[in-house]
Amino acid sequence: MCGIVGIYNHPEAANLAYLTLHALQHRGQESAGIAVSDGKTIRNYRRMGLVSEIFTEDALTKLPGDKAIGHVRYSTSGESLLKNSQPFCVNYTHGDLAIAHNGNLVNAQKIRSRLETQGSIFQSTMDTEVITHLMAGSREKDLVNILVDALHQVEGAYSLVLLTESCLVAARDPYGWRPLVIGKLDNSYIVASETCALDLIEAEYVREVEPGEIIVFDEKGMHLHKPFAVPQKKALCIFEYIYFARPDSHVFNRDVYEMRKGFGHQLAKENPVEADLVVPIPDSGVPAAIGYSEETGIPFQMGLIRSHYVGRTFIEPSQSIRHFGVKLKLNPVRETLKGKRVVLVDDSIVRGTTSRKIVKMVRDAGAREVHLRISSPPTAWSCYYGIDTPTREELIASSHSVDEIRKFITADSLAYLSEKGLYWFTKKHKEWFCDACFTGDYPVKAEQPKKLKLVQS
Ligand code: 5GP
Ligand code: MG
């Protein structure tokens, strides 16, 4: 998964890109980068690591200009290497171009193989690079038509920001898997994956970039290039609501926090249990646990405390270290849990390995019963559109029943939110969402992505 930002017409474009990326750090912790334009040249600075470590004052002063794009990355396609970090910069017939992408293209491999047999040389293993190659190969003359030409050939999920010497462009695929919003700060425009980035710099929310839209920011201001593709079906990612987006963001025109609390209410209605405490698995389980507690009247307690100094990047996917990682991150509050019947609430189970350790941890702390409640349906299918859910074999729910999973994680009871309950917030617009990770109902067919690993939050 990734987060992207774009800044147009602000004397401190790089500083604003830095701040907005900081607010989007939860969307990717492997690498970060900012590209700026001063009207003549594009300069790009990208490194592996966290935004606050990469962008020192010194690094930022070397990024002059009034336009910028930025990116934070957690790789879902292409390895975790500096050459695969973004923004990705090229120089082609029409000048300098930088691009930052959130989402996963599903036909990138096919296009890449075709272009390579025609002589193209790729610098990275990222799907995003095919967009720049397709743009370079276009016979169109102006930027927007060149981009449309390229986007008509790619399939899958993309929210994009592009930077040239003179303008900023934002685009979103016709299905709209990944969010993208526009804000205004005096005479400047801000584009960002989530509204929490706008809040940080006190920019005013304008609207979303709609699925299938290309929006240009140049000396004439902000203007819409008419939709480049007519959406056949919207496929907004429901997992953004469940886990991915920050709860203080407004995504797909709804408040994420309210959505998560609603999942918790629904979960409690469907799967009540007699208990003394509702305890979230922080941070991702907190809003749903509040909803569960509100619905049942069972008191909410922070029975597990999270250390906020464990960078996700520290947790390498080797079993021995991952085991250690859970303890580094979470510690039970013994006095609160002792002798209690506890409802643990989390947003999802992926492999089940972390959940198992947490259940044990809560029991070892003295809990009498441990009931796990999950605020989404079983994650049984891989995501090809940018969420890093592993290959199907690694998803415990792809091969185990709920009761088998319960046994594996050693809980007294386990229950998930139903597929119907997931859509508590809408009857009419259910078909606007992509829930392939729960249903296997893929809006667009895809190749299995190559690089996959998982760390938890
Ligand atoms: P498990 O018990 O499957 O090992 O871990 C479950 C945890 O993984 C949950 O707390 C959930 O917040 C987290 N998680 C769910 N989906 C994702 C994802 O796509 N990426 C990452 N990094 N973590 C996830
Ligand atoms: Mg979590």
XYZ file of C-alpha atoms and ligand atoms in Angstrom:
482
model
C 0.000 0.000 0.000
C 1.089 3.577 -0.492
C 0.214 7.162 0.217
C 0.557 10.036 -2.245
C 0.448 13.834 -2.135
C 0.649 16.717 -4.601
C 1.203 20.431 -3.937
C 0.555 23.164 -6.488
C 1.544 26.795 -6.180
C 3.048 27.144 -2.743
C 6.481 28.712 -2.045
C 7.199 25.946 0.471
C 5.983 23.042 -1.644
C 8.590 20.579 -0.318
C 7.780 21.430 3.307
C 4.067 20.908 2.689
C 4.780 17.636 0.913
C 6.830 16.580 3.925
C 4.056 17.423 6.389
C 1.305 15.775 4.371
C 3.433 12.645 3.866
C 3.979 12.576 7.597
C 0.192 12.352 8.057
C 0.099 9.476 5.559
C 2.940 7.483 7.092
C 0.508 4.699 8.114
C 0.005 3.936 4.401
C 3.624 2.872 3.917
C 6.815 2.737 5.953
C 9.387 1.262 3.603
C 10.428 4.284 1.620
C 9.465 7.891 1.043
C 10.231 10.521 -1.555
C 9.485 14.050 -2.708
C 9.930 15.486 -6.210
C 9.747 19.256 -6.695
C 9.637 21.571 -9.663
C 10.861 25.161 -9.701
C 9.440 25.719 -13.171
C 12.607 24.623 -14.955
C 13.871 21.429 -13.393
C 12.460 18.540 -11.410
C 14.511 17.439 -8.410
C 13.775 14.168 -6.692
C 14.839 12.858 -3.289
C 13.839 9.381 -2.161
C 15.217 7.039 0.428
C 14.344 3.880 2.308
C 12.857 4.544 5.749
C 10.398 6.820 7.482
C 9.424 10.343 6.411
C 10.797 11.978 9.576
C 14.164 10.233 9.199
C 14.589 10.911 5.492
C 13.609 14.550 5.255
C 16.041 16.453 7.417
C 16.068 20.241 7.225
C 19.097 19.966 5.001
C 17.384 17.579 2.595
C 14.321 19.814 2.362
C 16.285 23.000 1.634
C 17.733 21.217 -1.403
C 14.226 20.854 -2.826
C 13.265 24.335 -4.066
C 10.078 24.991 -6.019
C 6.392 25.773 -5.753
C 5.102 22.418 -6.970
C 5.739 18.993 -5.491
C 4.573 15.425 -5.350
C 5.379 12.898 -2.644
C 5.031 9.223 -1.873
C 5.267 6.771 1.016
C 5.558 3.132 0.099
C 4.812 -0.301 1.404
C 5.543 -2.567 -1.518
C 2.852 -4.802 -2.914
C 4.456 -5.225 -6.338
C 8.192 -4.975 -6.908
C 10.760 -5.624 -4.177
C 11.545 -3.355 -1.272
C 14.511 -1.557 -2.819
C 15.545 2.052 -3.301
C 15.191 1.754 -7.078
C 11.555 0.824 -6.481
C 10.809 3.844 -4.322
C 8.822 6.785 -5.622
C 8.304 9.429 -6.987
C 9.606 7.847 -10.148
C 11.288 10.371 -12.461
C 11.969 10.219 -16.173
C 12.964 12.551 -18.918
C 11.100 12.003 -22.178
C 10.421 13.950 -25.396
C 8.195 16.422 -23.599
C 10.539 17.143 -20.703
C 10.849 16.004 -17.103
C 8.122 13.930 -15.516
C 7.685 12.580 -11.991
C 4.965 10.160 -10.969
C 3.692 8.728 -7.680
C 1.198 5.869 -7.563
C -1.060 4.190 -5.012
C -2.659 0.926 -6.086
C -1.683 -2.091 -8.114
C -1.899 -2.506 -11.868
C -3.103 -5.970 -12.777
C -1.727 -6.144 -16.325
C 1.674 -4.509 -15.708
C 3.635 -7.722 -16.290
C 2.008 -8.306 -19.627
C 2.646 -4.744 -20.818
C 6.187 -4.842 -19.512
C 7.029 -8.061 -21.357
C 5.635 -6.613 -24.562
C 7.607 -3.375 -24.182
C 10.797 -5.269 -23.310
C 10.593 -7.360 -26.457
C 10.281 -4.062 -28.333
C 13.516 -2.841 -26.733
C 12.418 -0.919 -23.639
C 14.800 -1.021 -20.700
C 13.197 -0.796 -17.270
C 14.947 0.788 -14.291
C 12.778 -0.772 -11.592
C 10.513 -3.745 -10.980
C 7.531 -1.546 -10.113
C 4.253 -1.718 -11.977
C 4.181 2.117 -12.001
C 7.086 2.309 -14.423
C 4.972 0.910 -17.258
C 2.850 4.073 -17.147
C 5.883 6.243 -17.888
C 6.940 3.929 -20.740
C 3.462 4.013 -22.234
C 3.468 7.808 -21.959
C 6.870 8.026 -23.651
C 5.549 5.863 -26.479
C 2.409 7.928 -27.065
C 1.982 9.864 -30.298
C -0.282 12.410 -28.621
C 1.023 15.960 -28.202
C -0.256 17.396 -24.930
C 0.247 15.972 -21.478
C -3.341 15.052 -20.688
C -3.866 13.209 -23.951
C -0.550 11.428 -23.488
C -1.662 10.350 -20.045
C -5.099 9.255 -21.268
C -3.367 7.220 -23.952
C -1.318 5.401 -21.298
C -4.180 4.944 -18.835
C -6.378 3.396 -21.505
C -3.848 0.560 -21.692
C -3.407 -0.218 -18.012
C -5.874 -2.106 -15.838
C -6.287 -2.231 -12.100
C -5.985 0.211 -9.269
C -4.291 3.561 -9.556
C -4.568 6.839 -7.769
C -1.841 8.988 -9.292
C -0.106 12.324 -8.997
C 2.164 13.519 -11.796
C 4.491 16.487 -11.854
C 5.956 18.261 -14.862
C 8.052 21.420 -14.852
C 4.894 23.509 -15.052
C 1.923 21.570 -13.716
C 0.486 19.003 -11.335
C -1.941 16.315 -12.494
C -4.101 13.985 -10.378
C -5.840 10.889 -11.766
C -7.895 8.024 -10.397
C -8.793 4.774 -12.105
C -12.407 4.354 -13.252
C -13.168 1.817 -10.504
C -11.835 4.104 -7.782
C -10.219 1.441 -5.582
C -7.900 3.857 -3.801
C -8.945 7.187 -2.321
C -7.691 10.576 -3.538
C -8.854 13.983 -2.351
C -8.335 17.632 -3.242
C -7.852 20.478 -0.783
C -7.177 24.181 -0.947
C -4.841 26.312 1.130
C -5.235 30.004 0.177
C -4.065 30.045 -3.449
C -2.495 26.617 -3.359
C -3.958 23.228 -4.185
C -3.237 20.059 -2.283
C -3.922 16.515 -3.460
C -3.640 13.656 -0.964
C -4.630 10.042 -0.397
C -6.548 10.955 2.747
C -8.099 14.011 4.354
C -5.975 13.652 7.528
C -3.132 15.076 5.399
C -5.225 18.162 4.593
C -6.116 18.614 8.263
C -2.491 18.714 9.316
C -1.676 21.733 7.134
C -5.116 23.312 7.703
C -6.100 23.004 4.064
C -9.792 23.093 3.273
C -11.343 19.917 1.836
C -12.679 20.568 -1.673
C -13.752 17.175 -2.989
C -12.570 13.747 -4.080
C -10.918 13.094 -7.387
C -13.747 11.001 -8.820
C -13.139 7.567 -10.376
C -12.133 8.032 -14.006
C -11.129 11.682 -13.587
C -7.994 13.528 -14.560
C -7.572 16.904 -12.881
C -4.952 19.412 -13.952
C -3.507 22.183 -11.788
C -1.682 24.832 -13.786
C -1.487 28.609 -14.161
C -5.212 28.623 -15.045
C -5.996 27.040 -11.680
C -7.701 23.695 -11.195
C -9.513 22.245 -14.148
C -11.111 18.982 -14.886
C -10.257 17.125 -17.975
C -13.505 15.372 -18.812
C -13.586 11.797 -17.492
C -11.142 9.719 -19.515
C -13.091 6.541 -18.910
C -16.683 5.925 -18.006
C -16.843 3.830 -14.844
C -18.645 0.556 -15.576
C -18.676 -0.330 -11.929
C -17.229 1.396 -8.910
C -14.915 -0.739 -6.774
C -14.111 1.393 -3.746
C -11.949 -0.673 -1.406
C -13.977 -1.663 1.656
C -10.724 -2.585 3.436
C -9.817 1.128 3.539
C -12.723 1.460 5.987
C -11.894 -1.677 7.933
C -8.175 -1.304 8.391
C -6.188 0.830 6.063
C -7.219 4.475 6.234
C -6.614 6.543 9.341
C -9.780 6.723 11.468
C -9.712 10.539 11.466
C -9.949 10.613 7.659
C -13.004 11.144 5.504
C -12.803 8.491 2.787
C -15.227 7.875 -0.106
C -17.393 10.605 1.432
C -17.736 8.935 4.820
C -15.958 9.240 8.173
C -13.719 6.241 8.720
C -14.104 6.407 12.500
C -17.911 6.278 12.255
C -17.681 3.403 9.796
C -15.450 1.400 12.145
C -17.649 2.067 15.148
C -20.597 0.939 13.043
C -18.823 -2.330 12.184
C -18.386 -2.835 15.937
C -22.092 -2.181 16.648
C -23.082 -4.596 13.924
C -20.621 -7.205 15.138
C -22.118 -6.982 18.634
C -25.678 -7.334 17.316
C -24.705 -10.414 15.330
C -22.340 -11.996 17.849
C -23.047 -11.024 21.436
C -21.322 -12.812 24.304
C -21.549 -12.619 28.076
C -18.405 -10.894 29.262
C -16.961 -8.381 31.720
C -14.749 -6.306 29.441
C -14.373 -5.244 25.820
C -10.682 -4.840 24.984
C -9.401 -3.634 21.593
C -6.265 -4.932 19.926
C -4.658 -1.540 19.385
C -4.577 0.476 17.274
C -6.582 -1.013 14.462
C -9.238 -2.616 16.693
C -10.046 0.457 18.794
C -13.019 2.118 17.023
C -14.788 -1.226 16.423
C -14.270 -2.155 20.098
C -15.857 1.153 21.142
C -18.839 0.293 18.924
C -19.038 -3.217 20.386
C -18.970 -1.817 23.914
C -21.598 0.851 23.138
C -23.906 -1.754 21.650
C -23.618 -4.315 24.453
C -23.066 -2.039 27.438
C -20.004 -4.125 28.384
C -17.324 -1.718 29.679
C -14.494 -0.764 27.324
C -10.976 -1.064 28.746
C -7.517 -0.637 27.272
C -6.388 -4.066 28.481
C -3.484 -4.061 26.038
C -1.080 -1.158 25.741
C 0.778 -0.485 22.543
C 4.280 0.898 22.357
C 4.321 3.564 19.684
C 8.058 3.397 19.223
C 8.107 0.118 17.342
C 8.581 1.048 13.717
C 6.827 -1.381 11.454
C 10.012 -1.589 9.433
C 11.728 -3.233 12.378
C 9.507 -6.262 12.205
C 11.122 -8.447 9.618
C 9.014 -11.339 8.367
C 11.118 -14.126 9.845
C 9.140 -16.187 12.343
C 11.567 -15.785 15.257
C 11.664 -12.019 15.059
C 7.952 -11.664 14.413
C 7.259 -13.543 17.630
C 9.442 -11.109 19.513
C 7.746 -8.264 17.644
C 4.333 -8.861 19.174
C 5.773 -8.514 22.679
C 7.697 -5.433 21.693
C 4.489 -3.847 20.529
C 1.838 -4.980 22.989
C 1.785 -5.525 26.735
C -1.244 -6.597 28.796
C -2.572 -4.621 31.756
C -2.680 -7.446 34.274
C -4.808 -5.898 37.016
C -7.503 -5.032 34.474
C -7.618 -8.457 32.844
C -7.219 -10.696 35.901
C -10.145 -13.048 36.443
C -12.210 -11.348 33.714
C -14.202 -12.670 30.777
C -12.703 -10.608 27.960
C -14.028 -9.787 24.480
C -11.014 -8.962 22.348
C -11.872 -6.941 19.246
C -9.685 -6.692 16.147
C -10.289 -5.555 12.586
C -9.156 -8.695 10.753
C -7.273 -11.975 10.905
C -4.765 -12.500 8.145
C -2.435 -15.376 9.021
C -3.769 -15.807 12.522
C -0.284 -15.926 14.012
C -0.453 -12.548 15.751
C -3.987 -13.133 17.006
C -2.886 -16.440 18.514
C -0.044 -14.759 20.421
C -2.302 -12.002 21.665
C -4.949 -14.435 22.891
C -2.229 -16.309 24.797
C -0.862 -13.059 26.185
C -4.285 -12.032 27.509
C -4.877 -15.454 29.025
C -1.421 -15.487 30.633
C -2.266 -12.104 32.140
C -5.072 -13.818 34.060
C -8.155 -13.468 31.868
C -10.719 -16.195 32.668
C -12.220 -16.345 29.168
C -11.043 -14.838 25.880
C -13.612 -14.253 23.128
C -12.280 -12.860 19.864
C -14.540 -10.695 17.697
C -13.447 -9.556 14.242
C -14.997 -6.446 12.680
C -14.887 -7.820 9.118
C -15.725 -11.136 7.409
C -13.006 -13.835 7.070
C -10.180 -12.626 4.796
C -10.084 -15.595 2.464
C -8.907 -14.107 -0.855
C -5.765 -12.222 -1.907
C -5.971 -8.597 -2.931
C -4.613 -7.687 -6.373
C -5.397 -4.024 -6.054
C -2.847 -2.785 -3.564
C -3.513 -4.224 -0.100
C -0.711 -6.507 0.999
C -2.791 -9.538 1.909
C -0.583 -12.560 1.167
C -1.008 -15.417 -1.223
C -4.159 -17.431 -0.587
C -2.336 -20.297 1.110
C -1.115 -17.929 3.825
C -4.580 -16.580 4.584
C -5.822 -18.822 7.346
C -9.473 -18.322 6.367
C -8.857 -19.601 2.841
C -8.429 -23.147 4.146
C -9.910 -23.209 7.658
C -13.425 -22.969 9.031
C -14.214 -20.414 11.745
C -14.090 -23.156 14.347
C -10.720 -24.406 13.078
C -9.384 -20.861 13.271
C -10.780 -20.547 16.796
C -8.894 -23.682 17.793
C -5.692 -22.427 16.189
C -5.797 -19.099 17.987
C -6.944 -20.842 21.190
C -9.885 -18.516 21.872
C -12.977 -19.592 23.840
C -15.084 -18.261 21.012
C -14.475 -16.542 17.699
C -16.916 -14.663 15.494
C -16.606 -12.452 12.441
C -18.822 -9.710 11.072
C -21.118 -11.096 8.346
C -20.918 -9.945 4.723
C -24.356 -8.435 5.169
C -23.307 -6.662 8.374
C -20.346 -5.151 6.574
C -22.801 -3.034 4.593
C -24.743 -1.753 7.596
C -24.238 1.757 6.227
C -25.819 1.296 2.820
C -28.388 -0.786 1.022
C -28.277 0.972 -2.302
C -24.567 1.353 -2.836
C -23.192 -2.042 -1.866
C -22.213 -2.644 -5.486
C -19.946 0.424 -5.384
C -17.461 -1.426 -3.200
C -14.776 -4.026 -3.833
C -14.921 -6.764 -1.189
C -12.977 -9.384 -3.152
C -10.771 -10.163 -0.121
C -13.886 -11.527 1.614
C -15.962 -12.824 -1.291
C -13.490 -13.716 -4.065
C -15.651 -11.603 -6.346
C -12.912 -9.769 -8.275
C -14.085 -6.748 -10.289
C -11.101 -7.135 -12.647
C -9.157 -10.354 -13.192
C -5.507 -10.275 -12.210
C -2.201 -12.057 -12.219
C -1.054 -13.151 -8.772
C 1.270 -10.382 -7.550
C 4.812 -11.609 -6.925
C 6.218 -9.887 -3.887
C 4.175 -10.246 -0.738
C 4.855 -10.126 2.951
C 2.990 -8.829 5.925
C 3.550 -6.928 9.115
C 0.694 -6.049 11.409
C -0.730 -2.983 13.017
P -2.725 -12.110 12.236
O -3.400 -12.569 13.463
O -3.439 -12.495 11.028
O -1.273 -12.528 12.203
O -2.684 -10.500 12.277
C -3.855 -9.751 12.355
C -3.504 -8.273 12.328
O -3.007 -7.889 11.044
C -4.700 -7.375 12.594
O -4.513 -6.718 13.830
C -4.729 -6.364 11.477
O -4.795 -5.036 11.972
C -3.436 -6.565 10.726
N -3.649 -6.438 9.260
C -4.766 -6.695 8.576
N -4.614 -6.458 7.265
C -3.383 -5.995 7.073
C -2.672 -5.546 5.922
O -3.140 -5.542 4.801
N -1.422 -5.117 6.149
C -0.862 -5.116 7.365
N 0.367 -4.657 7.464
N -1.499 -5.538 8.470
C -2.756 -5.980 8.356
Mg -4.036 -4.616 13.989
